[in-house]
């Protein structure tokens, strides 16, 4: 089961830490301890801070569309799920460096 | 045979073709794959000769796929050259060509002689897996296989977890068990799926195991009655000993279990097959080779959708 931070039930006000199936979806249905069902927002993807391209030569090997997508991740600080692995690989290769 | 194959592509792979801008755009993109394959082979052959096919899976993939298309003589010399195609206008078709362009910049001879930087190739592989055209290819395969019908799924060699993620977008199986022999892949897949590697506390379990035989032993602890489906999308060529591993995999399949196979073969896109070979694939197969392998591992064909275009797609089941 996958869990997120505590949430407050909008019906009875009880605070609890919901668990649900691992998911890539942005929303998940949860049930509070009193049986009320509601939807919570699940942040998808990771965040990165203060990243920069360190190796422009190797970065230039990537397809144009991928380069743009990576630059957008760096500017926004948000990594969509489908780019998580690529961002990790870029960091491992020393092409992108994040502080 | 070619005509039937083309009809089947339209029948079974229409969403992919539509997204790629229609038949002409997809064909243009595929022609680029051929054009680059000839270019790369010429560079490798001029530098290393025919000997290269014994030393490099990448060179072997180029040689076999170009020879069956009539571009090469038996001695490796180029017999004919494809015309340089027009550049596609559809963005997914462009992405596909761009992947070939990126690979071209790494250098075919560098790849064939193992001089290409391993990290750069890993980044390119990850790039391919995250590209839009590949996402649609994956989705189209899973929809064609009706993946939502299967409640327990075993995926050998999960790579970076993109196929598992695509399954979760379509359905919510009761158990999804995946493994990879590479630790970095296990970590990436587990992170993407938000699970802990090596644990099976949720419905998604991602393990590190050296071979499918080892992974099956672990998986049996969690699904003693076997799984409904084994999902193998572009997986066979990563296995060290495919027949042995496929034989082990049949032991995790429950009653009525299906083996869902999607596999690039030498008859498919020659440039792309070679590119994937350079990412670490251990074999290159023809579509008949794939079927022979599955038969010798104890499976029988349930339904074949496509032989080679855009890749081999079929459902198999263990011979009981």
PDB file of N, CA and C in Angstrom, chain A residues 22-25 81-82, chain B residues 135 138-139 142-143 147-148 161-173 193:
ATOM      1  N   UNK A  22      -0.645   1.564  -4.844  1.00  0.00           N
ATOM      2  CA  UNK A  22       0.362   2.367  -5.528  1.00  0.00           C
ATOM      3  C   UNK A  22      -0.227   2.819  -6.847  1.00  0.00           C
ATOM      4  N   UNK A  23      -0.029   4.059  -7.174  1.00  0.00           N
ATOM      5  CA  UNK A  23      -0.703   4.556  -8.357  1.00  0.00           C
ATOM      6  C   UNK A  23       0.041   5.713  -8.976  1.00  0.00           C
ATOM      7  N   UNK A  24      -0.106   5.847 -10.297  1.00  0.00           N
ATOM      8  CA  UNK A  24       0.459   7.004 -10.981  1.00  0.00           C
ATOM      9  C   UNK A  24      -0.628   8.060 -11.176  1.00  0.00           C
ATOM     10  N   UNK A  25      -1.803   7.730 -10.762  1.00  0.00           N
ATOM     11  CA  UNK A  25      -2.902   8.658 -11.002  1.00  0.00           C
ATOM     12  C   UNK A  25      -2.798   9.843 -10.053  1.00  0.00           C
ATOM     13  N   UNK A  81       6.125  11.991 -14.062  1.00  0.00           N
ATOM     14  CA  UNK A  81       6.456  10.571 -13.898  1.00  0.00           C
ATOM     15  C   UNK A  81       7.247   9.989 -15.054  1.00  0.00           C
ATOM     16  N   UNK A  82       6.830  10.329 -16.286  1.00  0.00           N
ATOM     17  CA  UNK A  82       7.469   9.699 -17.448  1.00  0.00           C
ATOM     18  C   UNK A  82       8.912  10.165 -17.660  1.00  0.00           C
TER      19      UNK A  82
ATOM     20  N   UNK B 135       5.620   5.503 -26.017  1.00  0.00           N
ATOM     21  CA  UNK B 135       4.499   5.409 -25.065  1.00  0.00           C
ATOM     22  C   UNK B 135       3.250   4.904 -25.779  1.00  0.00           C
ATOM     23  N   UNK B 138       3.575   1.258 -26.633  1.00  0.00           N
ATOM     24  CA  UNK B 138       3.354   0.444 -25.423  1.00  0.00           C
ATOM     25  C   UNK B 138       1.855   0.327 -25.116  1.00  0.00           C
ATOM     26  N   UNK B 139       1.188   1.478 -25.137  1.00  0.00           N
ATOM     27  CA  UNK B 139      -0.253   1.504 -24.847  1.00  0.00           C
ATOM     28  C   UNK B 139      -1.032   0.658 -25.850  1.00  0.00           C
ATOM     29  N   UNK B 142      -0.619  -2.995 -25.057  1.00  0.00           N
ATOM     30  CA  UNK B 142      -1.359  -3.424 -23.863  1.00  0.00           C
ATOM     31  C   UNK B 142      -2.864  -3.487 -24.125  1.00  0.00           C
ATOM     32  N   UNK B 143      -3.361  -2.528 -24.917  1.00  0.00           N
ATOM     33  CA  UNK B 143      -4.801  -2.540 -25.248  1.00  0.00           C
ATOM     34  C   UNK B 143      -5.118  -3.728 -26.149  1.00  0.00           C
ATOM     35  N   UNK B 147      -5.046  -6.116 -21.507  1.00  0.00           N
ATOM     36  CA  UNK B 147      -4.329  -6.343 -20.257  1.00  0.00           C
ATOM     37  C   UNK B 147      -5.249  -6.281 -19.039  1.00  0.00           C
ATOM     38  N   UNK B 148      -6.364  -5.540 -19.164  1.00  0.00           N
ATOM     39  CA  UNK B 148      -7.280  -5.399 -18.031  1.00  0.00           C
ATOM     40  C   UNK B 148      -7.947  -6.724 -17.656  1.00  0.00           C
ATOM     41  N   UNK B 161      10.555   0.381 -15.583  1.00  0.00           N
ATOM     42  CA  UNK B 161       9.212   0.357 -15.003  1.00  0.00           C
ATOM     43  C   UNK B 161       8.127   1.001 -15.852  1.00  0.00           C
ATOM     44  N   UNK B 162       8.479   1.454 -17.059  1.00  0.00           N
ATOM     45  CA  UNK B 162       7.475   2.161 -17.869  1.00  0.00           C
ATOM     46  C   UNK B 162       6.310   1.257 -18.296  1.00  0.00           C
ATOM     47  N   UNK B 163       6.609  -0.017 -18.579  1.00  0.00           N
ATOM     48  CA  UNK B 163       5.521  -0.913 -19.000  1.00  0.00           C
ATOM     49  C   UNK B 163       4.562  -1.143 -17.821  1.00  0.00           C
ATOM     50  N   UNK B 164       5.136  -1.338 -16.639  1.00  0.00           N
ATOM     51  CA  UNK B 164       4.297  -1.532 -15.447  1.00  0.00           C
ATOM     52  C   UNK B 164       3.434  -0.293 -15.203  1.00  0.00           C
ATOM     53  N   UNK B 165       4.037   0.885 -15.373  1.00  0.00           N
ATOM     54  CA  UNK B 165       3.278   2.125 -15.182  1.00  0.00           C
ATOM     55  C   UNK B 165       2.135   2.221 -16.195  1.00  0.00           C
ATOM     56  N   UNK B 166       2.422   1.810 -17.414  1.00  0.00           N
ATOM     57  CA  UNK B 166       1.389   1.853 -18.455  1.00  0.00           C
ATOM     58  C   UNK B 166       0.253   0.885 -18.131  1.00  0.00           C
ATOM     59  N   UNK B 167       0.598  -0.264 -17.539  1.00  0.00           N
ATOM     60  CA  UNK B 167      -0.443  -1.222 -17.136  1.00  0.00           C
ATOM     61  C   UNK B 167      -1.340  -0.581 -16.075  1.00  0.00           C
ATOM     62  N   UNK B 168      -0.709   0.101 -15.109  1.00  0.00           N
ATOM     63  CA  UNK B 168      -1.475   0.727 -14.013  1.00  0.00           C
ATOM     64  C   UNK B 168      -2.381   1.843 -14.521  1.00  0.00           C
ATOM     65  N   UNK B 169      -2.015   2.436 -15.655  1.00  0.00           N
ATOM     66  CA  UNK B 169      -2.881   3.478 -16.222  1.00  0.00           C
ATOM     67  C   UNK B 169      -4.155   2.871 -16.810  1.00  0.00           C
ATOM     68  N   UNK B 170      -4.046   1.590 -17.202  1.00  0.00           N
ATOM     69  CA  UNK B 170      -5.199   0.943 -17.842  1.00  0.00           C
ATOM     70  C   UNK B 170      -6.043   0.177 -16.834  1.00  0.00           C
ATOM     71  N   UNK B 171      -5.370  -0.532 -15.926  1.00  0.00           N
ATOM     72  CA  UNK B 171      -6.132  -1.357 -14.980  1.00  0.00           C
ATOM     73  C   UNK B 171      -5.436  -1.404 -13.626  1.00  0.00           C
ATOM     74  N   UNK B 172      -6.063  -2.080 -12.683  1.00  0.00           N
ATOM     75  CA  UNK B 172      -5.454  -2.222 -11.356  1.00  0.00           C
ATOM     76  C   UNK B 172      -5.400  -3.712 -10.997  1.00  0.00           C
ATOM     77  N   UNK B 173      -4.360  -4.390 -11.493  1.00  0.00           N
ATOM     78  CA  UNK B 173      -4.262  -5.824 -11.193  1.00  0.00           C
ATOM     79  C   UNK B 173      -4.100  -6.080  -9.692  1.00  0.00           C
ATOM     80  N   UNK B 193       7.272   3.433  -9.577  1.00  0.00           N
ATOM     81  CA  UNK B 193       6.017   2.795  -9.152  1.00  0.00           C
ATOM     82  C   UNK B 193       5.720   3.043  -7.677  1.00  0.00           C
TER      83      UNK B 193
END
